[in-house]
Coordinates of C-alpha atoms and ligand atoms in Angstrom, one line a residue:
X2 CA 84.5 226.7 64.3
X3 CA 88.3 227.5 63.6
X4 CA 88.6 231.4 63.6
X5 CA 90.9 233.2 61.6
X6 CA 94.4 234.0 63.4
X7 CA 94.5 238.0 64.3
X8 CA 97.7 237.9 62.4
X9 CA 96.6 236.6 59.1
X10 CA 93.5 239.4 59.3
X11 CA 95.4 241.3 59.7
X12 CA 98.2 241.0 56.7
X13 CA 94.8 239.9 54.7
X14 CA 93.7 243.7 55.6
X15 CA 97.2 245.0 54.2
X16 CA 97.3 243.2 51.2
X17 CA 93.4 244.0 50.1
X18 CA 93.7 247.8 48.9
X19 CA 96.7 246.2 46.5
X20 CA 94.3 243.5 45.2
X21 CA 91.4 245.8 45.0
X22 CA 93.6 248.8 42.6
X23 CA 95.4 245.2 40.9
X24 CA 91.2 244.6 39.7
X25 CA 91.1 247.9 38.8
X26 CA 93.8 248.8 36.9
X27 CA 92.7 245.3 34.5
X28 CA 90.5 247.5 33.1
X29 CA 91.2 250.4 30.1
X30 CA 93.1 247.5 27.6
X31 CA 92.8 247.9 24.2
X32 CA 94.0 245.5 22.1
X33 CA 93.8 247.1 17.8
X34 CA 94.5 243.6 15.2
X35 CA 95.5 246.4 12.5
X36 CA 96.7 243.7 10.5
X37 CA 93.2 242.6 10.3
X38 CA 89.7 243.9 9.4
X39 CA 86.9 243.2 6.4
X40 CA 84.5 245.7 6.4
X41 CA 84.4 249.1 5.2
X42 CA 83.2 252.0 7.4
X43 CA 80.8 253.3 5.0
X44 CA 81.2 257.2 5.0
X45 CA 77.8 257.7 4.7
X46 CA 77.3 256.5 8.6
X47 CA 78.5 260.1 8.8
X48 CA 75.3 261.5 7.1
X49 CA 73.0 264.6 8.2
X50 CA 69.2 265.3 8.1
X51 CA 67.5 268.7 7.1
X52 CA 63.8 268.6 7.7
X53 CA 60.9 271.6 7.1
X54 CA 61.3 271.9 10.9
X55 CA 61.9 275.1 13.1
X56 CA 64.8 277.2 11.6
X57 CA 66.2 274.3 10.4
X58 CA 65.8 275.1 6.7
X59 CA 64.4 278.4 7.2
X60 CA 67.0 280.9 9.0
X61 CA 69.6 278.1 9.1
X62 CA 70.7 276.5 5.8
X63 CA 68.2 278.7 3.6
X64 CA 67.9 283.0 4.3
X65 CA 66.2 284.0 0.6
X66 CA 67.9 285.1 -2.4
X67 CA 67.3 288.3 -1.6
X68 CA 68.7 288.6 1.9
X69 CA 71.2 291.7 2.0
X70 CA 72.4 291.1 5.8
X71 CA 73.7 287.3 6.0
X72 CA 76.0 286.1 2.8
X73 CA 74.5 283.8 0.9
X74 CA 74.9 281.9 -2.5
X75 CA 71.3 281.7 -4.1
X76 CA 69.8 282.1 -1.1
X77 CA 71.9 279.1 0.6
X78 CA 73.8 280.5 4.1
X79 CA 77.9 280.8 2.9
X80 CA 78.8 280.5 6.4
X81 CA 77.0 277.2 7.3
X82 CA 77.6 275.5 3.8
X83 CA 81.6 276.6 4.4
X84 CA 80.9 275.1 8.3
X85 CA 79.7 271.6 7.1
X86 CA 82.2 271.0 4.2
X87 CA 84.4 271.1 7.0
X88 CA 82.8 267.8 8.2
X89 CA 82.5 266.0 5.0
X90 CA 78.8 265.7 4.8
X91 CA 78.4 261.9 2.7
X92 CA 74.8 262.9 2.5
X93 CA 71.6 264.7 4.0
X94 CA 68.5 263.3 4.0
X95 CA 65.3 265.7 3.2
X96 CA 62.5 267.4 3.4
X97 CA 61.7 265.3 6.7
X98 CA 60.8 263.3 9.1
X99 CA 57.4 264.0 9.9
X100 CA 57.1 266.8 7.2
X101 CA 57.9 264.3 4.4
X102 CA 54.8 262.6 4.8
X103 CA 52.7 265.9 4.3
X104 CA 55.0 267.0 1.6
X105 CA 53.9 267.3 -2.3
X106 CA 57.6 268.2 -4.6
X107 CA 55.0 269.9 -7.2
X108 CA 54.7 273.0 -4.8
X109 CA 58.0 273.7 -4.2
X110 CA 58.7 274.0 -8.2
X111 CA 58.9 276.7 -10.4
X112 CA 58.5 280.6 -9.8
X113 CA 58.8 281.3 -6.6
X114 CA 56.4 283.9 -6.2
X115 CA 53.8 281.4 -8.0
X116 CA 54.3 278.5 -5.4
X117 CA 51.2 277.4 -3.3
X118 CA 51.6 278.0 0.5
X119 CA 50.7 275.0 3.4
X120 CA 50.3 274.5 7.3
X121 CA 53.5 273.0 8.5
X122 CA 50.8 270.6 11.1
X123 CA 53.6 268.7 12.7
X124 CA 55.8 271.5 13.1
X125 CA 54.2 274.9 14.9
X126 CA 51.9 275.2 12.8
X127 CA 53.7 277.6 10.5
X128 CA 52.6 278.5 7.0
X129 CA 55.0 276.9 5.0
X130 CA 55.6 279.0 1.9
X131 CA 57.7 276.6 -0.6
X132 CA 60.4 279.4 -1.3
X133 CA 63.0 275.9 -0.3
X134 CA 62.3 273.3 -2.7
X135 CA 63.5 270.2 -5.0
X136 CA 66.6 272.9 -6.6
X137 CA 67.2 274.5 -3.5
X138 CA 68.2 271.1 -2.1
X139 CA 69.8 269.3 -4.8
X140 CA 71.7 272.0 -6.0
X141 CA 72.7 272.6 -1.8
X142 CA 74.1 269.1 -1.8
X143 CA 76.5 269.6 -4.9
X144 CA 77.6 272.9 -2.8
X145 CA 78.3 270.8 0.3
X146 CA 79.8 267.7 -2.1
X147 CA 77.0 265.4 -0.2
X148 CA 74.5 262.7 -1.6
X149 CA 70.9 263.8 -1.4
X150 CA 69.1 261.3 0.5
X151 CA 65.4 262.2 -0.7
X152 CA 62.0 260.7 1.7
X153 CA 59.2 260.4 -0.1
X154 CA 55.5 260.8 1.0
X155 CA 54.0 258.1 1.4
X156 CA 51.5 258.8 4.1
X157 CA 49.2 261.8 2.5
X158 CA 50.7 261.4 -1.0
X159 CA 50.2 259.1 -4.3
X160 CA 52.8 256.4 -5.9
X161 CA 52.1 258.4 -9.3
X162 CA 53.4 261.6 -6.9
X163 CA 57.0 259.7 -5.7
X164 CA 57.6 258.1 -9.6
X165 CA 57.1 261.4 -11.1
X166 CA 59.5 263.2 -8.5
X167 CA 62.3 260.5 -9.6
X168 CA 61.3 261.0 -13.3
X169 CA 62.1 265.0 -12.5
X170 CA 65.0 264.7 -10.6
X171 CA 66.8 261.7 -12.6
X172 CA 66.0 261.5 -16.0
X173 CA 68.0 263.1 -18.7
X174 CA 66.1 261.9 -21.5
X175 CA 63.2 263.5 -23.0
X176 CA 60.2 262.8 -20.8
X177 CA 57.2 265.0 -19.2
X178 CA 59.1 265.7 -16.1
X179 CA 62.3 265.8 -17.2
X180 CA 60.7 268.0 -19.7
X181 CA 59.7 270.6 -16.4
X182 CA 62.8 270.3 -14.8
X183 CA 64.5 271.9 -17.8
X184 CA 61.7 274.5 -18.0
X185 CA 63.2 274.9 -14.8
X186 CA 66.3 275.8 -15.7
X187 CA 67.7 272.7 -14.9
X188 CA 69.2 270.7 -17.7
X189 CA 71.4 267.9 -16.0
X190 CA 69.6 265.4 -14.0
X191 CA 70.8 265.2 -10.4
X192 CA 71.2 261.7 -10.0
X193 CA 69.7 261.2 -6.4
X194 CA 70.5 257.5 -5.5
X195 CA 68.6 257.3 -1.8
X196 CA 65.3 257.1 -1.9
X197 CA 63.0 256.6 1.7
X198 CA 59.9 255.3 1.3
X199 CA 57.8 257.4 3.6
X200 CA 59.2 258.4 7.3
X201 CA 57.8 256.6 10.6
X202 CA 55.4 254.8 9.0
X203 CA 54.0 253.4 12.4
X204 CA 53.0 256.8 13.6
X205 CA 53.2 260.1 11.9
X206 CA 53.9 258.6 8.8
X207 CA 50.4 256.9 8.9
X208 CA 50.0 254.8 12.1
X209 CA 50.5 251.6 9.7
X210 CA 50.7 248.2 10.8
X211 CA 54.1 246.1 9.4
X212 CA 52.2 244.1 7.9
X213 CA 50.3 247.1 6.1
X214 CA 53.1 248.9 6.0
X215 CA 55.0 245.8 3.9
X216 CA 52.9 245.7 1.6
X217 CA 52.8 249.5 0.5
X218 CA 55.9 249.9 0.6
X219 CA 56.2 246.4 -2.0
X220 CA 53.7 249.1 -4.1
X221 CA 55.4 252.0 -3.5
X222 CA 58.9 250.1 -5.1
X223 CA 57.3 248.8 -7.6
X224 CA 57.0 252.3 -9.4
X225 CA 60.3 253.5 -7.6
X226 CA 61.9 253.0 -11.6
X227 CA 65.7 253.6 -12.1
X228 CA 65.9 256.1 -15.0
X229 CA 69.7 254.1 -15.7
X230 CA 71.7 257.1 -14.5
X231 CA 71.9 256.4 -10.7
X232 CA 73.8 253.4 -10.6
X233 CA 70.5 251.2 -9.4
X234 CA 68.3 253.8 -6.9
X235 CA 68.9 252.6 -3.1
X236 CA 65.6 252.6 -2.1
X237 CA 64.8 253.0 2.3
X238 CA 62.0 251.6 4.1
X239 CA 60.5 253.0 6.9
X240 CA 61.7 251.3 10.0
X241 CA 61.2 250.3 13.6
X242 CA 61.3 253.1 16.2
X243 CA 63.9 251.9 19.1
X244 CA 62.8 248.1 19.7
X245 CA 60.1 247.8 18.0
X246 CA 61.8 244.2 16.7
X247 CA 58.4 242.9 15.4
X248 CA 58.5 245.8 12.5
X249 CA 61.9 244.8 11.2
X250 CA 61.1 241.0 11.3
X251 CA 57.6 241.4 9.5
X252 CA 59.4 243.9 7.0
X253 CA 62.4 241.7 6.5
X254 CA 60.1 238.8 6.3
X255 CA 57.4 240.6 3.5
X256 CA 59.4 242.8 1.3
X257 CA 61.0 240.8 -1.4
X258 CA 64.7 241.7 -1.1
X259 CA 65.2 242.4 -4.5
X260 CA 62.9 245.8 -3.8
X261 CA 65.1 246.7 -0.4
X262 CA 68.1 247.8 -0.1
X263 CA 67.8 249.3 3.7
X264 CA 66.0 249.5 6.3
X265 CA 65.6 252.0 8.8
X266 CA 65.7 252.5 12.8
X267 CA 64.9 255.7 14.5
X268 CA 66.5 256.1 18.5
X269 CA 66.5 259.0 20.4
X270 CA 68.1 259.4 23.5
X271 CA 65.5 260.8 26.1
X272 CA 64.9 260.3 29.6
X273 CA 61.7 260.4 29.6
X274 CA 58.6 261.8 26.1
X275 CA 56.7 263.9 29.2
X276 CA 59.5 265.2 31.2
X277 CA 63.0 265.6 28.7
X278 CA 64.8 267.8 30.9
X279 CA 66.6 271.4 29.8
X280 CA 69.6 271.2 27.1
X281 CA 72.0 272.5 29.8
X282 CA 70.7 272.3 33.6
X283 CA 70.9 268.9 34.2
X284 CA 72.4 267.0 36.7
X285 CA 74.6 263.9 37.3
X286 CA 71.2 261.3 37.2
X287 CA 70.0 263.2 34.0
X288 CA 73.5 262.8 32.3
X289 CA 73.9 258.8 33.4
X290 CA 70.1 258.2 31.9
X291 CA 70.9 259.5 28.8
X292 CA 74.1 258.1 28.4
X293 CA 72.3 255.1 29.2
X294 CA 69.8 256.2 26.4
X295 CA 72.6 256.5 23.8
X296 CA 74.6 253.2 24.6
X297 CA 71.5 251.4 24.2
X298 CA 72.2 252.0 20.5
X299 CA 74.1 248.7 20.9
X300 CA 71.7 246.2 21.9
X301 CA 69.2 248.2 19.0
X302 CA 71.8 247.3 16.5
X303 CA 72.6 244.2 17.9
X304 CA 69.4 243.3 18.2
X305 CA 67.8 244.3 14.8
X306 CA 70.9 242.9 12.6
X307 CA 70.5 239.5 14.4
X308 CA 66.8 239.9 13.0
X309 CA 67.8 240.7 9.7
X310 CA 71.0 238.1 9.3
X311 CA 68.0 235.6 9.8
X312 CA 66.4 236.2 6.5
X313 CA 69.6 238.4 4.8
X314 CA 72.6 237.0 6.0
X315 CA 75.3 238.0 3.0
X316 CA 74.3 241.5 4.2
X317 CA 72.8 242.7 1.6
X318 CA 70.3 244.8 3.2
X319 CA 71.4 247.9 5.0
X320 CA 70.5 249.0 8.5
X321 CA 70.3 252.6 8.1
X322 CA 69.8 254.6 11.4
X323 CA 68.4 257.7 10.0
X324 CA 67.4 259.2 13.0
X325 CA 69.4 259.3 16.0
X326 CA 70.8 262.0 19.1
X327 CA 69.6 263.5 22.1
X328 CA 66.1 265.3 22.7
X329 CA 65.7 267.6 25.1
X330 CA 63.3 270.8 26.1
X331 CA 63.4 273.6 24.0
X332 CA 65.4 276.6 24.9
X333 CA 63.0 278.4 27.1
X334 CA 61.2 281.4 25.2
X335 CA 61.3 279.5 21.5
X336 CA 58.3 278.0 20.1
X337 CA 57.9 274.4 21.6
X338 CA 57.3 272.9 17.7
X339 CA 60.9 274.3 16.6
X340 CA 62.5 271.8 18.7
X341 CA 65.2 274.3 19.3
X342 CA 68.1 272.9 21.7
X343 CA 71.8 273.6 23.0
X344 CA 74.5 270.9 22.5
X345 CA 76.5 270.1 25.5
X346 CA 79.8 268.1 26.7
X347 CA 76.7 265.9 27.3
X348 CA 75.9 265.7 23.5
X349 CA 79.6 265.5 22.5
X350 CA 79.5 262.1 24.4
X351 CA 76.5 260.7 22.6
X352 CA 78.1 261.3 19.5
X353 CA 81.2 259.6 20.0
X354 CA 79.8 256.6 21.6
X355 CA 77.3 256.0 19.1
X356 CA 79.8 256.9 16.4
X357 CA 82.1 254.1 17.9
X358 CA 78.6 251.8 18.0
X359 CA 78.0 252.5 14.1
X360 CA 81.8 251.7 13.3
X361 CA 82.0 248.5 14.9
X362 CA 78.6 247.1 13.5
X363 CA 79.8 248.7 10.1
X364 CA 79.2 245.4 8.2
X365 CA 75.1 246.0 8.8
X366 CA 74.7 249.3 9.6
X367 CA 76.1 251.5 6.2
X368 CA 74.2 254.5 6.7
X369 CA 73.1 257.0 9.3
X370 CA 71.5 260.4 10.0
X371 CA 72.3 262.5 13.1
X372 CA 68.9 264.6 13.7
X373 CA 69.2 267.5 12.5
X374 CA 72.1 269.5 11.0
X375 CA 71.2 273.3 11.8
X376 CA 69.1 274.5 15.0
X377 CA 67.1 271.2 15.5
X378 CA 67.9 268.6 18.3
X379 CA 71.3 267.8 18.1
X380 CA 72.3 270.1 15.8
X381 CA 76.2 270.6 15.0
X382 CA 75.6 274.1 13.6
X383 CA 73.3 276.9 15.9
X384 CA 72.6 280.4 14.0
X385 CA 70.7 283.5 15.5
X386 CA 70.4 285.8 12.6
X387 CA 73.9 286.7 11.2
X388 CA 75.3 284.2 13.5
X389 CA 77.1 281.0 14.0
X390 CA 78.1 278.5 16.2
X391 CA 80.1 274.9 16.0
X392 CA 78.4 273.0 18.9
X393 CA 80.2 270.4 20.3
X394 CA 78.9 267.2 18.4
X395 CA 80.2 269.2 15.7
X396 CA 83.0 268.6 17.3
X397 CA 83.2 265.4 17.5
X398 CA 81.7 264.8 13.6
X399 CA 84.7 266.4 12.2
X400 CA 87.5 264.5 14.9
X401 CA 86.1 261.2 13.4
X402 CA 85.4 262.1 9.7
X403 CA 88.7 260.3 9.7
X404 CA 86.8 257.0 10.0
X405 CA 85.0 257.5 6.6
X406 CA 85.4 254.6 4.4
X407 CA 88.6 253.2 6.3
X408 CA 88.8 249.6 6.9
X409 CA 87.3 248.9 10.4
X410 CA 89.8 247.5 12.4
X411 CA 88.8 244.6 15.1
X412 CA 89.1 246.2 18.7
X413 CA 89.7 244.2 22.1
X414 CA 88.5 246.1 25.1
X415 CA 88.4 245.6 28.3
X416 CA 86.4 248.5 29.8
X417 CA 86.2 249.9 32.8
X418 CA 82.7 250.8 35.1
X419 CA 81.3 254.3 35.6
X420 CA 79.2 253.9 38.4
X421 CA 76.2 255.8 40.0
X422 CA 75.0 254.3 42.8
X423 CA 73.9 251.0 42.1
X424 CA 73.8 251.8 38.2
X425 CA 76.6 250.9 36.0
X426 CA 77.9 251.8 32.7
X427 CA 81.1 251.0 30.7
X428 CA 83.0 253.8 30.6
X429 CA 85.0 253.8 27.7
X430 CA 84.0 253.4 24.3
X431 CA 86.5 252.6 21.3
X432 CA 86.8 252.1 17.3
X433 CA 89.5 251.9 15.0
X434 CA 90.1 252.2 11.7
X435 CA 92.8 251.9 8.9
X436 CA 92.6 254.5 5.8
X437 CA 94.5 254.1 2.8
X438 CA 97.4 255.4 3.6
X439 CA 97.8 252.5 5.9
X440 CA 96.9 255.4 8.9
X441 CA 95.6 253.7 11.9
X442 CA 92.9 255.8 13.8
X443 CA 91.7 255.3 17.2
X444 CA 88.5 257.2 18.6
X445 CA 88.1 256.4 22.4
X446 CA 85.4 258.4 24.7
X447 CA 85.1 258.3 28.5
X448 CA 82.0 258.9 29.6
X449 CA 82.8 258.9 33.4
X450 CA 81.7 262.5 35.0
X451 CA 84.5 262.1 37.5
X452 CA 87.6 259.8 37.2
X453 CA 90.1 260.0 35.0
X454 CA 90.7 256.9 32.9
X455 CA 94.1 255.1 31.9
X456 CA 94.3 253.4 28.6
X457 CA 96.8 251.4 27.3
X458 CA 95.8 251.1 23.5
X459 CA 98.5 248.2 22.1
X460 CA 98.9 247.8 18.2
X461 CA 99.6 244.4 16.7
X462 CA 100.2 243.7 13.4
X463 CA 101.9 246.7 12.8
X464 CA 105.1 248.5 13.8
X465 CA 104.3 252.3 15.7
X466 CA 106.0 255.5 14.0
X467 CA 104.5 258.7 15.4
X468 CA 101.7 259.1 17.1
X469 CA 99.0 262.3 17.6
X470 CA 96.1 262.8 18.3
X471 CA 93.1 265.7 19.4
X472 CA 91.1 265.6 22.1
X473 CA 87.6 267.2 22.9
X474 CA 86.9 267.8 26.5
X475 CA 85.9 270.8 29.0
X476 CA 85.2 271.4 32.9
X477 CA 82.0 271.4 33.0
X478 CA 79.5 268.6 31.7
X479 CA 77.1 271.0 31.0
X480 CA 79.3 273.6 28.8
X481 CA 78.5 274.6 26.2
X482 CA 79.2 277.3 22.7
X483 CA 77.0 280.1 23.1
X484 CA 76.3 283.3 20.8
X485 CA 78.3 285.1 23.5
X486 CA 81.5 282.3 23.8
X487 CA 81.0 280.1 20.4
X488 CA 85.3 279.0 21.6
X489 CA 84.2 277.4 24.9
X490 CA 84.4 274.0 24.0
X491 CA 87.1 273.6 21.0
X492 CA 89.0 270.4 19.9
X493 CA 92.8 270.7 21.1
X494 CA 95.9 268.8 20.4
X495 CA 96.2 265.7 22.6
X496 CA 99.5 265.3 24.8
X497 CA 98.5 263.0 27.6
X498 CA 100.0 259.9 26.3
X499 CA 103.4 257.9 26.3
X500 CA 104.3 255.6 23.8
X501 CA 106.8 252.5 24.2
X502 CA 106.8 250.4 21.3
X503 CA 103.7 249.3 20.1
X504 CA 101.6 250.5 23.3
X505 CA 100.4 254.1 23.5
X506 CA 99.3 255.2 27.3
X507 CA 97.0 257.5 27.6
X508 CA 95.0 259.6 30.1
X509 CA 91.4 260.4 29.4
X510 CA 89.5 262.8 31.4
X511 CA 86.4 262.6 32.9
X512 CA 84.1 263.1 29.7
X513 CA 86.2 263.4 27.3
X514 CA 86.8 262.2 23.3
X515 CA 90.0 261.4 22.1
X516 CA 90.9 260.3 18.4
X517 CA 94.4 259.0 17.9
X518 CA 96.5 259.1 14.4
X519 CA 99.0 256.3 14.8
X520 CA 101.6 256.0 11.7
X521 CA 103.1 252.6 10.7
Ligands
LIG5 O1 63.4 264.7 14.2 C1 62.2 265.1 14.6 C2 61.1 264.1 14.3 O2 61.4 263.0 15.1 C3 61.0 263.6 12.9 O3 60.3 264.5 12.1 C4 60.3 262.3 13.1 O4 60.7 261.4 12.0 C5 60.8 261.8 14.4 O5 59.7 261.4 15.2

């Protein structure tokens, strides 16, 4: 055997630390075609949900009409309606999740003081009263300018039930529940266009079978009528939880698509149903599992659109992700079935990521629901009382609103690793988008806790004017807005970057959002 000459080992050894940062510094590329692009970023990825749950609706978007302490407009909270305008809410989906399925739309009409109370079952067991019902919500979303996205029960209630709540809410002719709703003091029909058929049908919506399920939700649709005002109603079904890939084939298979016009997926990120971990003590393993949680949302989407492209390929079917974000303990002292949480640096990273994840799959997925709006799971507003606080992810909602209906723009990345241990992630995460003032925007996230990242973002197809941009970042993974310091984590103007010609340098830090505006 020949062995190596001492002198070449050693120049070897000199030149290694060079190749090693040369394999490096390959990653963080991003190539934007914004010459390019065919699909729309539907705005209504950007959607919210508002269930019976906790102090969601009670305490956070609803405080009575005759609440003297917090300002109010017919009972609806000024402060948090003025808060989520801010984020242009496309839509909000209501009265659940789980509740939906125990809901009847009958006892939440009429006189208040007449309205039958119920046992909130799923949700601490708290008498529901019915004082927040069908006008509360509808006339909430022409406040907030969003489109009500109404779930039907389908679990405890009756076809007849869901066709007479359209009847009510759409139909401005002369009919027995159009007839109510004007007793009701409403004359106009709303005009509510997204319809779900039932919520989580394979568990708390009924613990159905697909193929059970399938064929309910073909009777269900049936009966779903279009009263001619909506524009054609867009009716929902009741999807797969995570990667559950059998429910989407059997219900893309069964439902005739002439009756479907999307289909949903729920994904949490959790590290675990029996042990979730606190809101805001959590360490560096807890943070890389639930990243790993979120970025999953990829191979979902992936994964369930190569499903549906099998038996829909024009598209015509919509993945709508109506339940997505991180779950966590409940703040400790607050009743277990509120689902009460804090939003940290942590959440702000699952919402870009899977922001980016719903951009670039954009020509499937054309609707989405971050769970839930107001003091539930990963809520972008928290309120005690009289108060209010912007958590991070509403943050991050209001940096990207940019996207909303822009042309998505193809990206080329080459990422970069964040590694724990023997675990690895991609570190950065990227979309891009066009508006139509011909505005190119760029959202990138690093999700590394530690190093800082370089990215070199070049344009083609375009010629680079001005560039600016806001970034969303803080010392701490685990900080947070509090009641006591609601400005700890606040969106600032972005500086870290050089621009020469076409290419725009930047610096990310460790966990940080960044969304570019890059003039032509
Ligand atoms: O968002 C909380 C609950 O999670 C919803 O009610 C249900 O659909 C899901 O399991």
């Amino acid at each position: 055997m020949r062995l190596v000459q001492p002198t070449l080992l050693i120049a070897l050894l000199a030149i290694l630390p060079l190749w090693l940062s040369a394999q490096t510094s390959s990653c963080g590329k991003v190539i934007i075609n914004a010459d390019q692009g065919k699909d729309t970023i539907s705005r209504h990825i950007y959607g919210h949900f508002s269930e019976h749950l906790g102090r969601c609706i009670y305490g956070g978007f609803y405080v009575g009409e005759d609440n003297t302490q917090i300002p109010h407009k017919d009972g609806i909270r000024t402060d948090v309606i003025e808060a989520l305008k801010e984020l242009k809410p496309p839509n909000l989906r209501w009265p659940g999740g789980c509740f939906a399925d125990t809901y009847h739309w009958k006892d939440g009409i009429g006189p208040k003081a007449g309205r039958p109370s119920i046992v909130n079952t799923w949700w601490g067991g708290v008498t529901e009263d019915n004082s927040f019902g069908t006008h509360d919500f509808l006339n909430m979303c022409e406040l907030l300018g969003a489109e009500p996205y109404l779930s039907a029960n389908v679990g405890s209630g009756a076809v007849q039930e869901v066709a007479d709540w359209i009847q009510y809410v759409n139909h401005g002719g002369i009919s027995p529940m159009a007839d109510l709703r004007r007793e009701n003091g409403r004359e106009k029909p709303w005009k509510v266009k997204y319809w779900g058929v039932g919520n989580e049908a394979w568990g708390c919506g009924g613990h159905m079978t697909a193929e059970y399920y399938a064929n309910v939700y073909r009777q269900y649709a049936t009966f779903m009528s279009d009263w001619t005002n909506t524009g054609g109603l867009f009716r929902i079904a009741s999807g797969a939880s995570s990667s559950d890939y059998n429910w989407t084939e059997v219900l893309m298979r069964d439902i005739p698509h002439r009756m479907l016009d999307g289909l949903a997926l729920h994904h949490y990120s959790v590290i675990d149903w029996n042990a979730k971990g606190s809101a805001t003590q959590f360490d560096e393993q807890q943070y890389f599992t639930i990243m790993e949680r979120a970025l999953k949302m990829e191979e979902l989407v992936q994964k369930h659109s190569t499903i549906m492209d099998k038996y829909d390929p024009k598209k015509k079917i919509a993945l709508v992700v109506d339940e997505w974000g991180g779950w966590y303990d409940v703040e400790p002292g607050t009743n277990p079935g509120f689902l009460y949480q804090q939003n940290t640096m942590r959440d702000a990273m699952i919402a870009a990521t899977t922001l980016n994840i719903f951009n670039n799959h954009s020509g499937r997925v054309r609707m989405a629901n971050l769970a839930q709006t107001v003091n539930v799971l990963q809520a972008v507003i928290l309120t005690d009382e009289e108060k209010m606080i912007l958590t991070p992810t509403y943050h991050v909602m209001k940096m990207y609103n940019v996207h909303q209906d822009a042309l998505l723009l193809p990206v080329d990345l080459q990422n970069c690793d964040y590694a724990l241990g023997k675990e690895k992630l991609p570190a950065l995460s990227v979309s891009a988008s066009k508006d139509n003032g011909g505005v190119v925007h760029v959202s990138i996230a690093n999700i590394d806790s530690r190093e800082t990242r370089t990215v070199s973002v070049e344009l083609r197809g375009m010629p680079v004017t001005a560039v600016e941009g806001q970034i969303l970042r803080s010392g701490k993974l685990q900080d947070h807005n509090s009641f006591e310091q609601p400005d700890k984590v606040l969106p600032s103007v972005f500086r870290q970057f050089k621009r020469s010609g076409n290419t725009i340098e930047l610096d990310l830090p460790p966990f940080s959002v960044v969304v570019l505006a890059v003039k032509g």
